[in-house]
mmCIF file of C-alpha atoms in Angstrom:
data_model
loop_
_atom_site.group_PDB
_atom_site.id
_atom_site.type_symbol
_atom_site.label_atom_id
_atom_site.label_comp_id
_atom_site.label_asym_id
_atom_site.label_seq_id
_atom_site.Cartn_x
_atom_site.Cartn_y
_atom_site.Cartn_z
ATOM 1 C CA MET A 54 -88.395 49.222 25.534
ATOM 2 C CA ASP A 55 -89.023 52.979 25.758
ATOM 3 C CA ASP A 56 -89.862 54.907 22.609
ATOM 4 C CA PRO A 57 -86.910 57.366 22.356
ATOM 5 C CA GLU A 58 -89.055 60.280 21.171
ATOM 6 C CA ALA A 59 -91.641 59.746 23.916
ATOM 7 C CA LEU A 60 -88.868 59.451 26.518
ATOM 8 C CA VAL A 61 -87.257 62.703 25.356
ATOM 9 C CA ALA A 62 -90.619 64.498 25.480
ATOM 10 C CA GLU A 63 -91.261 63.205 28.994
ATOM 11 C CA ILE A 64 -87.779 64.243 30.158
ATOM 12 C CA GLU A 65 -88.322 67.744 28.758
ATOM 13 C CA GLU A 66 -91.730 68.092 30.416
ATOM 14 C CA VAL A 67 -90.485 66.920 33.812
ATOM 15 C CA GLY A 68 -87.340 69.016 33.417
ATOM 16 C CA SER A 69 -89.395 72.184 32.887
ATOM 17 C CA ARG A 70 -91.394 71.395 36.011
ATOM 18 C CA LEU A 71 -88.196 70.901 37.983
ATOM 19 C CA VAL A 72 -86.908 74.287 36.814
ATOM 20 C CA ARG A 73 -90.109 75.892 38.113
ATOM 21 C CA ALA A 74 -89.825 73.939 41.365
ATOM 22 C CA GLN A 75 -86.278 75.196 41.939
ATOM 23 C CA GLU A 76 -87.405 78.751 41.210
ATOM 24 C CA MET A 77 -90.213 78.453 43.769
ATOM 25 C CA ILE A 78 -87.883 77.031 46.403
ATOM 26 C CA GLY A 79 -85.314 79.740 45.634
ATOM 27 C CA ARG A 80 -87.864 82.401 46.568
ATOM 28 C CA ARG A 81 -87.781 81.248 50.177
ATOM 29 C CA ILE A 82 -84.405 79.468 50.505
ATOM 30 C CA ILE A 83 -81.629 81.894 49.598
ATOM 31 C CA GLY A 84 -77.966 81.013 49.182
ATOM 32 C CA GLN A 85 -78.339 77.230 49.552
ATOM 33 C CA ASP A 86 -78.570 76.198 45.906
ATOM 34 C CA ALA A 87 -76.311 73.149 46.264
ATOM 35 C CA ALA A 88 -78.207 71.851 49.307
ATOM 36 C CA VAL A 89 -81.580 72.399 47.618
ATOM 37 C CA GLU A 90 -80.369 70.529 44.544
ATOM 38 C CA GLN A 91 -79.133 67.567 46.590
ATOM 39 C CA VAL A 92 -82.364 67.314 48.594
ATOM 40 C CA LEU A 93 -84.383 67.392 45.369
ATOM 41 C CA ILE A 94 -82.111 64.673 43.971
ATOM 42 C CA ALA A 95 -82.749 62.471 47.019
ATOM 43 C CA ILE A 96 -86.512 62.897 46.636
ATOM 44 C CA LEU A 97 -86.409 62.285 42.873
ATOM 45 C CA CYS A 98 -84.578 59.034 43.623
ATOM 46 C CA GLY A 99 -87.331 58.027 46.051
ATOM 47 C CA GLY A 100 -84.906 58.176 48.981
ATOM 48 C CA HIS A 101 -84.260 59.995 52.236
ATOM 49 C CA ALA A 102 -81.689 62.667 53.089
ATOM 50 C CA LEU A 103 -79.743 63.566 56.216
ATOM 51 C CA LEU A 104 -79.324 67.338 56.578
ATOM 52 C CA VAL A 105 -76.294 68.416 58.598
ATOM 53 C CA GLY A 106 -75.772 72.024 59.600
ATOM 54 C CA VAL A 107 -75.702 74.434 62.511
ATOM 55 C CA PRO A 108 -78.995 75.966 63.736
ATOM 56 C CA GLY A 109 -80.560 78.839 61.832
ATOM 57 C CA LEU A 110 -79.679 77.803 58.271
ATOM 58 C CA ALA A 111 -83.309 77.307 57.136
ATOM 59 C CA LYS A 112 -83.419 73.506 57.343
ATOM 60 C CA THR A 113 -86.985 73.539 58.715
ATOM 61 C CA ARG A 114 -88.005 76.232 56.229
ATOM 62 C CA LEU A 115 -86.576 74.118 53.405
ATOM 63 C CA VAL A 116 -88.708 71.089 54.329
ATOM 64 C CA GLU A 117 -91.826 73.233 54.707
ATOM 65 C CA THR A 118 -91.202 74.802 51.289
ATOM 66 C CA LEU A 119 -90.547 71.428 49.673
ATOM 67 C CA GLY A 120 -93.861 70.150 50.997
ATOM 68 C CA THR A 121 -95.659 73.055 49.341
ATOM 69 C CA VAL A 122 -93.792 72.970 46.012
ATOM 70 C CA LEU A 123 -93.949 69.175 45.630
ATOM 71 C CA GLY A 124 -97.584 69.003 46.741
ATOM 72 C CA LEU A 125 -96.852 66.650 49.642
ATOM 73 C CA ASP A 126 -98.445 66.362 53.068
ATOM 74 C CA ALA A 127 -95.581 67.402 55.369
ATOM 75 C CA HIS A 128 -95.164 66.844 59.109
ATOM 76 C CA ARG A 129 -92.387 67.732 61.534
ATOM 77 C CA ILE A 130 -91.151 65.918 64.630
ATOM 78 C CA GLN A 131 -88.801 67.522 67.137
ATOM 79 C CA PHE A 132 -86.707 64.669 68.501
ATOM 80 C CA THR A 133 -85.938 64.696 72.225
ATOM 81 C CA PRO A 134 -84.455 62.073 74.579
ATOM 82 C CA ASP A 135 -87.892 61.295 76.079
ATOM 83 C CA LEU A 136 -89.621 60.758 72.710
ATOM 84 C CA MET A 137 -91.088 57.248 72.487
ATOM 85 C CA PRO A 138 -91.714 55.111 69.369
ATOM 86 C CA ALA A 139 -95.477 55.467 69.843
ATOM 87 C CA ASP A 140 -95.086 59.251 69.656
ATOM 88 C CA ILE A 141 -93.906 58.768 66.068
ATOM 89 C CA LEU A 142 -95.776 55.691 64.857
ATOM 90 C CA GLY A 143 -99.101 56.120 66.662
ATOM 91 C CA ALA A 144 -100.880 53.891 69.150
ATOM 92 C CA GLU A 145 -104.095 52.004 69.828
ATOM 93 C CA VAL A 146 -106.512 53.480 72.359
ATOM 94 C CA LEU A 147 -109.419 51.746 74.062
ATOM 95 C CA GLU A 148 -112.731 53.464 73.403
ATOM 96 C CA THR A 149 -116.133 52.829 74.947
ATOM 97 C CA GLY A 150 -119.115 53.136 72.625
ATOM 98 C CA ALA A 151 -122.563 54.546 73.442
ATOM 99 C CA ASP A 152 -123.840 51.000 73.981
ATOM 100 C CA GLY A 153 -121.074 50.248 76.468
ATOM 101 C CA THR A 154 -118.986 48.084 74.129
ATOM 102 C CA ARG A 155 -115.259 48.600 74.064
ATOM 103 C CA ALA A 156 -112.925 48.461 71.074
ATOM 104 C CA PHE A 157 -109.422 49.521 70.178
ATOM 105 C CA ARG A 158 -108.932 52.329 67.678
ATOM 106 C CA PHE A 159 -105.610 53.177 66.080
ATOM 107 C CA ILE A 160 -104.583 56.836 66.115
ATOM 108 C CA ASP A 161 -102.052 57.689 63.416
ATOM 109 C CA GLY A 162 -98.726 59.146 64.499
ATOM 110 C CA PRO A 163 -97.019 61.999 62.637
ATOM 111 C CA ILE A 164 -95.115 59.482 60.507
ATOM 112 C CA PHE A 165 -98.265 58.994 58.430
ATOM 113 C CA CYS A 166 -97.442 61.710 55.914
ATOM 114 C CA GLN A 167 -95.586 62.021 52.638
ATOM 115 C CA LEU A 168 -92.716 64.272 53.733
ATOM 116 C CA LEU A 169 -91.462 63.997 57.293
ATOM 117 C CA MET A 170 -88.890 66.254 58.899
ATOM 118 C CA GLY A 171 -87.104 64.596 61.798
ATOM 119 C CA ASP A 172 -85.482 67.519 63.594
ATOM 120 C CA GLU A 173 -82.260 66.620 65.467
ATOM 121 C CA ILE A 174 -82.736 62.899 65.019
ATOM 122 C CA ASN A 175 -79.621 62.140 67.071
ATOM 123 C CA ARG A 176 -81.307 63.517 70.208
ATOM 124 C CA ALA A 177 -83.749 60.595 70.367
ATOM 125 C CA SER A 178 -82.953 57.290 72.044
ATOM 126 C CA PRO A 179 -81.757 54.373 69.882
ATOM 127 C CA ARG A 180 -85.153 52.683 70.345
ATOM 128 C CA THR A 181 -87.003 55.665 68.880
ATOM 129 C CA GLN A 182 -84.445 56.116 66.106
ATOM 130 C CA SER A 183 -84.901 52.467 65.141
ATOM 131 C CA ALA A 184 -88.679 52.854 64.925
ATOM 132 C CA LEU A 185 -88.289 55.693 62.421
ATOM 133 C CA LEU A 186 -85.490 54.122 60.416
ATOM 134 C CA GLN A 187 -87.306 50.796 60.123
ATOM 135 C CA ALA A 188 -90.344 52.627 58.742
ATOM 136 C CA MET A 189 -88.052 54.427 56.269
ATOM 137 C CA GLN A 190 -86.813 51.102 54.953
ATOM 138 C CA GLU A 191 -90.034 49.100 55.003
ATOM 139 C CA LYS A 192 -92.446 51.955 54.077
ATOM 140 C CA GLU A 193 -94.835 50.593 56.691
ATOM 141 C CA VAL A 194 -95.191 50.403 60.466
ATOM 142 C CA SER A 195 -96.228 47.514 62.708
ATOM 143 C CA VAL A 196 -98.363 48.328 65.730
ATOM 144 C CA ALA A 197 -100.068 45.686 67.885
ATOM 145 C CA GLY A 198 -99.102 43.017 65.357
ATOM 146 C CA GLN A 199 -100.786 44.766 62.442
ATOM 147 C CA ARG A 200 -98.937 46.230 59.463
ATOM 148 C CA ARG A 201 -100.007 49.665 58.339
ATOM 149 C CA PRO A 202 -98.633 51.014 55.037
ATOM 150 C CA LEU A 203 -97.342 54.570 54.905
ATOM 151 C CA PRO A 204 -98.578 57.039 52.272
ATOM 152 C CA ARG A 205 -96.901 57.132 48.858
ATOM 153 C CA PRO A 206 -94.527 58.716 48.232
ATOM 154 C CA PHE A 207 -92.823 58.730 51.634
ATOM 155 C CA HIS A 208 -89.634 60.675 52.313
ATOM 156 C CA VAL A 209 -87.753 61.547 55.476
ATOM 157 C CA LEU A 210 -85.477 64.564 55.749
ATOM 158 C CA ALA A 211 -83.697 64.262 59.086
ATOM 159 C CA THR A 212 -81.438 66.922 60.579
ATOM 160 C CA GLN A 213 -78.391 66.696 62.788
ATOM 161 C CA ASN A 214 -76.648 69.502 64.638
ATOM 162 C CA PRO A 215 -72.874 69.002 64.177
ATOM 163 C CA ILE A 216 -71.762 71.250 67.050
ATOM 164 C CA GLU A 217 -73.982 70.261 69.988
ATOM 165 C CA GLN A 218 -73.150 66.640 70.702
ATOM 166 C CA GLU A 219 -73.742 66.531 74.456
ATOM 167 C CA GLY A 220 -76.669 64.282 75.306
ATOM 168 C CA THR A 221 -77.000 62.843 71.799
ATOM 169 C CA TYR A 222 -77.216 59.293 70.455
ATOM 170 C CA PRO A 223 -75.195 59.101 67.207
ATOM 171 C CA LEU A 224 -76.856 57.047 64.487
ATOM 172 C CA PRO A 225 -75.269 53.604 63.977
ATOM 173 C CA GLU A 226 -73.526 52.948 60.680
ATOM 174 C CA ALA A 227 -76.223 50.543 59.432
ATOM 175 C CA GLN A 228 -78.886 53.195 60.011
ATOM 176 C CA LEU A 229 -76.883 55.996 58.395
ATOM 177 C CA ASP A 230 -76.716 53.799 55.296
ATOM 178 C CA ARG A 231 -80.494 54.146 54.900
ATOM 179 C CA PHE A 232 -80.109 57.792 53.929
ATOM 180 C CA LEU A 233 -79.503 58.128 50.219
ATOM 181 C CA LEU A 234 -77.461 61.323 50.626
ATOM 182 C CA GLN A 235 -75.947 63.396 53.427
ATOM 183 C CA VAL A 236 -76.506 67.056 52.605
ATOM 184 C CA GLU A 237 -74.254 69.664 54.197
ATOM 185 C CA ILE A 238 -75.911 73.025 54.783
ATOM 186 C CA ASP A 239 -73.239 75.664 55.323
ATOM 187 C CA TYR A 240 -73.243 79.375 56.093
ATOM 188 C CA PRO A 241 -74.331 81.560 53.156
ATOM 189 C CA ASP A 242 -71.841 83.913 51.537
ATOM 190 C CA ARG A 243 -72.014 87.651 52.242
ATOM 191 C CA GLU A 244 -74.200 88.584 49.260
ATOM 192 C CA ALA A 245 -76.638 85.724 49.944
ATOM 193 C CA GLU A 246 -76.866 86.692 53.607
ATOM 194 C CA ARG A 247 -77.592 90.277 52.581
ATOM 195 C CA ARG A 248 -80.483 89.041 50.444
ATOM 196 C CA ILE A 249 -81.707 86.858 53.312
ATOM 197 C CA ILE A 250 -81.933 89.665 55.839
ATOM 198 C CA LEU A 251 -83.654 91.982 53.363
ATOM 199 C CA ALA A 252 -86.145 89.299 52.291
ATOM 200 C CA THR A 253 -87.057 88.031 55.757
ATOM 201 C CA THR A 254 -87.224 91.152 57.922
ATOM 202 C CA GLY A 255 -89.859 93.049 55.969
ATOM 203 C CA ILE A 256 -93.623 92.979 56.272
ATOM 204 C CA GLU A 257 -94.207 90.335 53.603
ATOM 205 C CA ASP A 258 -92.525 86.963 53.318
ATOM 206 C CA ALA A 259 -91.971 85.228 49.988
ATOM 207 C CA THR A 260 -94.427 82.460 49.207
ATOM 208 C CA ALA A 261 -94.152 79.285 47.165
ATOM 209 C CA GLU A 262 -96.765 77.593 44.998
ATOM 210 C CA PRO A 263 -97.302 73.902 44.163
ATOM 211 C CA VAL A 264 -95.548 72.631 41.048
ATOM 212 C CA PHE A 265 -95.944 68.865 41.546
ATOM 213 C CA ASP A 266 -98.447 66.653 43.311
ATOM 214 C CA ALA A 267 -97.953 63.131 44.661
ATOM 215 C CA THR A 268 -98.934 61.471 41.377
ATOM 216 C CA SER A 269 -96.682 63.595 39.150
ATOM 217 C CA LEU A 270 -93.792 63.249 41.614
ATOM 218 C CA ILE A 271 -94.058 59.456 41.546
ATOM 219 C CA ALA A 272 -94.054 59.620 37.722
ATOM 220 C CA ALA A 273 -90.876 61.746 37.849
ATOM 221 C CA GLN A 274 -89.260 59.202 40.205
ATOM 222 C CA ARG A 275 -90.036 56.420 37.722
ATOM 223 C CA LEU A 276 -88.597 58.538 34.913
ATOM 224 C CA VAL A 277 -85.286 58.877 36.778
ATOM 225 C CA ARG A 278 -84.865 55.102 36.703
ATOM 226 C CA ARG A 279 -85.530 55.029 32.949
ATOM 227 C CA LEU A 280 -82.759 57.460 32.024
ATOM 228 C CA PRO A 281 -80.005 55.675 30.083
ATOM 229 C CA VAL A 282 -76.522 55.570 31.598
ATOM 230 C CA GLY A 283 -73.298 55.110 29.634
ATOM 231 C CA ASP A 284 -70.682 52.503 30.520
ATOM 232 C CA ALA A 285 -68.139 55.218 31.405
ATOM 233 C CA VAL A 286 -70.432 56.571 34.140
ATOM 234 C CA VAL A 287 -71.180 53.092 35.483
ATOM 235 C CA ASP A 288 -67.471 52.289 35.611
ATOM 236 C CA ARG A 289 -66.620 55.519 37.456
ATOM 237 C CA VAL A 290 -69.371 54.876 40.028
ATOM 238 C CA LEU A 291 -67.939 51.397 40.629
ATOM 239 C CA ASP A 292 -64.363 52.698 40.728
ATOM 240 C CA LEU A 293 -65.221 55.325 43.354
ATOM 241 C CA VAL A 294 -67.204 53.054 45.640
ATOM 242 C CA ARG A 295 -64.787 50.148 45.428
ATOM 243 C CA ALA A 296 -61.780 52.446 45.966
ATOM 244 C CA ALA A 297 -63.376 53.617 49.231
ATOM 245 C CA ARG A 298 -63.400 50.133 50.822
ATOM 246 C CA PRO A 299 -60.398 49.388 53.030
ATOM 247 C CA GLY A 300 -58.898 45.919 52.975
ATOM 248 C CA THR A 301 -59.961 45.121 49.405
ATOM 249 C CA ALA A 302 -57.966 44.688 46.211
ATOM 250 C CA ASP A 303 -59.489 47.866 44.718
ATOM 251 C CA ALA A 304 -58.915 50.073 47.754
ATOM 252 C CA HIS A 305 -57.133 53.376 47.230
ATOM 253 C CA PRO A 306 -53.817 53.509 49.169
ATOM 254 C CA LEU A 307 -55.061 56.425 51.301
ATOM 255 C CA VAL A 308 -58.222 54.498 52.139
ATOM 256 C CA SER A 309 -56.219 51.506 53.298
ATOM 257 C CA GLN A 310 -54.196 53.802 55.579
ATOM 258 C CA GLN A 311 -56.933 56.031 56.974
ATOM 259 C CA VAL A 312 -60.393 54.405 56.752
ATOM 260 C CA SER A 313 -61.775 51.878 59.234
ATOM 261 C CA TRP A 314 -64.879 50.927 57.242
ATOM 262 C CA GLY A 315 -66.246 51.893 53.857
ATOM 263 C CA PRO A 316 -69.371 51.906 51.691
ATOM 264 C CA GLY A 317 -71.293 48.808 50.632
ATOM 265 C CA PRO A 318 -73.270 48.142 47.441
ATOM 266 C CA ARG A 319 -76.054 50.466 48.626
ATOM 267 C CA ALA A 320 -73.652 53.382 48.093
ATOM 268 C CA ALA A 321 -73.185 52.409 44.442
ATOM 269 C CA GLN A 322 -76.952 52.110 44.033
ATOM 270 C CA ALA A 323 -77.451 55.535 45.620
ATOM 271 C CA LEU A 324 -74.788 57.177 43.461
ATOM 272 C CA MET A 325 -76.148 55.583 40.284
ATOM 273 C CA LEU A 326 -79.668 56.868 40.967
ATOM 274 C CA ALA A 327 -78.406 60.272 42.078
ATOM 275 C CA VAL A 328 -76.391 60.939 38.909
ATOM 276 C CA ARG A 329 -79.495 60.205 36.833
ATOM 277 C CA ALA A 330 -81.588 62.585 38.933
ATOM 278 C CA ARG A 331 -78.957 65.338 38.666
ATOM 279 C CA ALA A 332 -78.875 64.991 34.891
ATOM 280 C CA LEU A 333 -82.663 65.389 34.838
ATOM 281 C CA LEU A 334 -82.449 68.466 37.077
ATOM 282 C CA HIS A 335 -79.906 69.999 34.699
ATOM 283 C CA GLY A 336 -82.030 69.293 31.630
ATOM 284 C CA ARG A 337 -79.786 66.581 30.190
ATOM 285 C CA LEU A 338 -80.943 63.300 28.685
ATOM 286 C CA VAL A 339 -78.085 61.238 30.126
ATOM 287 C CA PRO A 340 -75.751 61.677 33.117
ATOM 288 C CA ASP A 341 -72.058 62.326 32.624
ATOM 289 C CA LEU A 342 -68.893 62.225 34.715
ATOM 290 C CA THR A 343 -69.494 65.698 36.170
ATOM 291 C CA ASP A 344 -72.562 64.247 37.916
ATOM 292 C CA VAL A 345 -70.457 61.481 39.465
ATOM 293 C CA ALA A 346 -67.878 63.975 40.736
ATOM 294 C CA ALA A 347 -70.536 66.328 42.116
ATOM 295 C CA LEU A 348 -72.414 63.636 44.050
ATOM 296 C CA ALA A 349 -69.536 61.476 45.301
ATOM 297 C CA ARG A 350 -69.277 63.334 48.611
ATOM 298 C CA PRO A 351 -72.989 63.341 49.618
ATOM 299 C CA ALA A 352 -73.310 59.680 48.616
ATOM 300 C CA LEU A 353 -70.165 58.442 50.390
ATOM 301 C CA ILE A 354 -69.381 60.625 53.421
ATOM 302 C CA HIS A 355 -71.907 59.045 55.811
ATOM 303 C CA ARG A 356 -70.939 55.564 54.639
ATOM 304 C CA MET A 357 -67.279 55.844 55.663
ATOM 305 C CA ALA A 358 -65.388 56.345 58.916
ATOM 306 C CA LEU A 359 -61.817 57.415 59.566
ATOM 307 C CA GLY A 360 -59.606 55.305 61.745
ATOM 308 C CA PHE A 361 -58.273 56.564 65.075
ATOM 309 C CA ALA A 362 -54.808 57.377 63.738
ATOM 310 C CA ALA A 363 -56.223 59.421 60.836
ATOM 311 C CA ARG A 364 -58.474 61.398 63.184
ATOM 312 C CA ALA A 365 -55.544 62.032 65.523
ATOM 313 C CA GLU A 366 -53.563 63.450 62.597
ATOM 314 C CA GLY A 367 -56.410 65.821 61.737
ATOM 315 C CA ARG A 368 -57.443 64.052 58.526
ATOM 316 C CA THR A 369 -60.988 64.566 57.232
ATOM 317 C CA LEU A 370 -63.326 62.554 55.038
ATOM 318 C CA ASP A 371 -63.884 65.635 52.882
ATOM 319 C CA GLU A 372 -60.218 65.702 51.910
ATOM 320 C CA LEU A 373 -60.107 61.960 51.352
ATOM 321 C CA ILE A 374 -63.192 61.854 49.115
ATOM 322 C CA ALA A 375 -61.906 64.841 47.122
ATOM 323 C CA GLN A 376 -58.651 62.939 46.535
ATOM 324 C CA LEU A 377 -60.553 59.798 45.517
ATOM 325 C CA VAL A 378 -62.617 61.762 43.001
ATOM 326 C CA SER A 379 -59.510 63.475 41.610
ATOM 327 C CA ASP A 380 -57.628 60.206 41.190
ATOM 328 C CA VAL A 381 -60.551 58.263 39.699
ATOM 329 C CA MET A 382 -61.342 61.030 37.204
ATOM 330 C CA ARG A 383 -57.660 61.315 36.307
ATOM 331 C CA LEU A 384 -57.707 57.614 35.442
ATOM 332 C CA GLU A 385 -60.636 58.275 33.123
ATOM 333 C CA ALA A 386 -58.801 61.146 31.441
ATOM 334 C CA ALA A 387 -55.720 58.961 30.979
ATOM 335 C CA ALA A 388 -57.823 56.163 29.480
#
């Protein structure tokens, strides 16, 4: 059982660090506060995030900056159709020693890092995607029958381009489910874009400094799981996830009409962790219903699919999830 005073002190200390981390990231990533917050939430939960946005919105810059601020060893892989699993995981090579003896030596692939950016993951073949996504789940790779653990912590931030779909291999539903959150990175508003062009076209570029290291980040991830959660928040998480499953007794009427498949228990786990992490980011000791509403979309949207008729009518998952959140929260208000 946690000592309440010690827990509060730890939450305050980690919270102050997170404020500094967001300030450092904000120096280099302008106008994407919501996306930065959601990526930080995914990392605080110990999970992975799928970044979706058109080119040129600083997705690569965000991962590079996160590596610096969080004190993590960061690598980047540009996914292409000809990329092979060994290009990611590594491979054994046969070497001949000075005495003429031969032995195999394993050469680490770029996956052996703490923060990996998989750029345009849907451009790789299903075989290569599976190699990465299996490592994400197992936190280890198997090469030549030998298991090799990945560094701790290990996080993948993968990107997808939503407008260029020719020659891509969409991720299967079971593999999408391995991403804790799907983070939408949209165009900045006019004032933010003004700040971007002034900040990035001069002689000097803004720099970021480390705020965490691997050890302190792992401690923060453990702290997230120790935050208390009230019954009202737990019930709303369950209500949202269960309402999004077609063909069940708890399904929302719109879901039954429009959705072909919905989220499993992993979505509820992801949302429960994410609301705790958001409370910590906002300097609160416990999550509340605003956290559930704010994180419903990134936790659910990649775990649902519209049916053919709904797509033909121009329906969107954004609209559906917004309606689910509105109706579930209205039930809470009525109660």
